[in-house]
């Protein structure tokens, strides 16, 4: 024995060691803890009130590229694009973000003021959901447009365009509902596989004339989750819509954990992202790639070893 301690200190040391061991088993243990760990062991599983399940993660060793989430003042951001994260959904392979990019075109009698092309450029593992979002355009006699890029067959980047026309002539012609249905506000679907896009809007002469201009000098176009946008007739005559909604509107992105198909991914060994027993591979429809799901009867995180529990 090179050293000896008084009995009291030995006891203290024992207690300390036991506490450390207990602590590490609760953090790192894959045993029978009541709630399922959704983040990597030892990694934060929340930022503010946003849950961050792996492959998303915040901090070194806590995420799979490119799902780096930064946490700043209890707000989560996707590091690859800088947009704010509102919600991450593992089961549906979605992440709801805040899209601050609102294109505006104001045609005042003293001149025009426009932010012509604004949009987002996503990393290759995220796509704009074409089922949850719509192009929305507010204004009178305005054409709203989305210009997007997709990787088509043989990986060539192709432009995708869609547009809608919102019409009104004066206050009485604007819809008095929260529906965005053509009078003062229009919406349009767009195709899948879009990884980057810009939105823009432009007045259509000769329909757009001085009468309309004096009532509605500005128009606004953006992409948003269709269920989270409610139209208000005051938007049509507003000149400060952008400063009122500086944070923009929620947008749903689809994501894949890898760009291979399931038949390729299952052969990739340790690179195969569905790490949990009782997990399965899912091909996605919005772009190439795959995701994982816990098998029927199991819940949890299919991307973590031991992540799917019965
Ligand atoms: C987080 O909190 C904000 C308000 O603080 C709320 O609007 C939002 O719905 C909450 N998100 C979740 C996922 O609970
Ligand atoms: C995550 O992204 C942030 C912001 O770009 C960067 O500062 C940080 O180093 C990244 N984290 C890791 C572990 O790469
Ligand atoms: C994921 O999204 C689906 C469909 O919107 C919803 O039913 C489910 O509750 C969501 N799951 C989580 C964990 O948010
Ligand atoms: C925008 O306003 C200016 C100034 O009033 C006018 O000359 C121009 O024709 C307007 N543009 C359109 C497209 O109506
Ligand atoms: C033009 O008029 C608009 C609305 O009245 C005003 O907000 C803007 O500052 C004016 N722009 C210039 C360059 O005078
Ligand atoms: C033009 O619009 C931008 C964005 O809404 C605003 O910040 C800026 O003050 C406007 N400029 C003028 C001259 O109105
Ligand atoms: C996306 O592109 C893939 C080919 O890479 C195609 O199979 C798929 O149908 C497209 N999805 C959508 C929603 O357009
Ligand atoms: C969006 O506009 C920016 C700036 O004008 C441009 O650099 C980018 O290529 C555009 N992206 C798309 C998808 O059109
Ligand atoms: C502008 O167009 C509206 C609707 O087409 C029409 O009622 C109005 O008289 C026109 N105003 C001018 C100045 O041409
Ligand atoms: C898939 O991703 C890898 C690495 O991220 C990249 O090298 C490869 O070119 C991608 N393949 C396709 C088909 O996009
Ligand atoms: C996924 O797609 C590949 C080819 O695109 C196909 O061979 C495979 O059967 C599909 N797997 C599943 C689980 O749907
Ligand atoms: C993933 O698993 C959940 C729960 O078993 C199920 O509701 C969902 O439909 C599955 N998703 C797919 C794409 O198979």
mmCIF file of C-alpha atoms and ligand atoms in Angstrom, residues 124-125 151 155 258-260 288, ligand 10:
data_model
loop_
_atom_site.group_PDB
_atom_site.id
_atom_site.type_symbol
_atom_site.label_atom_id
_atom_site.label_comp_id
_atom_site.label_asym_id
_atom_site.label_seq_id
_atom_site.Cartn_x
_atom_site.Cartn_y
_atom_site.Cartn_z
ATOM 1 C CA UNK A 124 -27.656 18.515 -50.337
ATOM 2 C CA UNK A 125 -29.372 16.557 -47.536
ATOM 3 C CA UNK A 151 -30.695 18.075 -59.522
ATOM 4 C CA UNK A 155 -27.066 15.447 -61.619
ATOM 5 C CA UNK A 258 -27.688 9.755 -46.719
ATOM 6 C CA UNK A 259 -27.884 10.214 -50.468
ATOM 7 C CA UNK A 260 -27.849 6.492 -51.370
ATOM 8 C CA UNK A 288 -32.493 10.845 -53.751
HETATM 9 C C1 LIG B 10 -23.388 11.520 -51.903
HETATM 10 O O1 LIG B 10 -22.656 12.153 -50.867
HETATM 11 C C2 LIG B 10 -21.263 11.930 -50.953
HETATM 12 C C3 LIG B 10 -20.623 12.506 -49.716
HETATM 13 O O2 LIG B 10 -21.463 13.398 -49.048
HETATM 14 C C4 LIG B 10 -20.750 12.576 -52.222
HETATM 15 O O3 LIG B 10 -19.350 12.358 -52.353
HETATM 16 C C5 LIG B 10 -21.474 11.958 -53.426
HETATM 17 O O4 LIG B 10 -21.092 12.626 -54.606
HETATM 18 C C6 LIG B 10 -22.969 12.060 -53.262
HETATM 19 N N1 LIG B 10 -23.629 11.303 -54.317
HETATM 20 C C7 LIG B 10 -24.683 11.752 -54.955
HETATM 21 C C8 LIG B 10 -25.269 10.819 -55.972
HETATM 22 O O5 LIG B 10 -25.166 12.856 -54.763
#
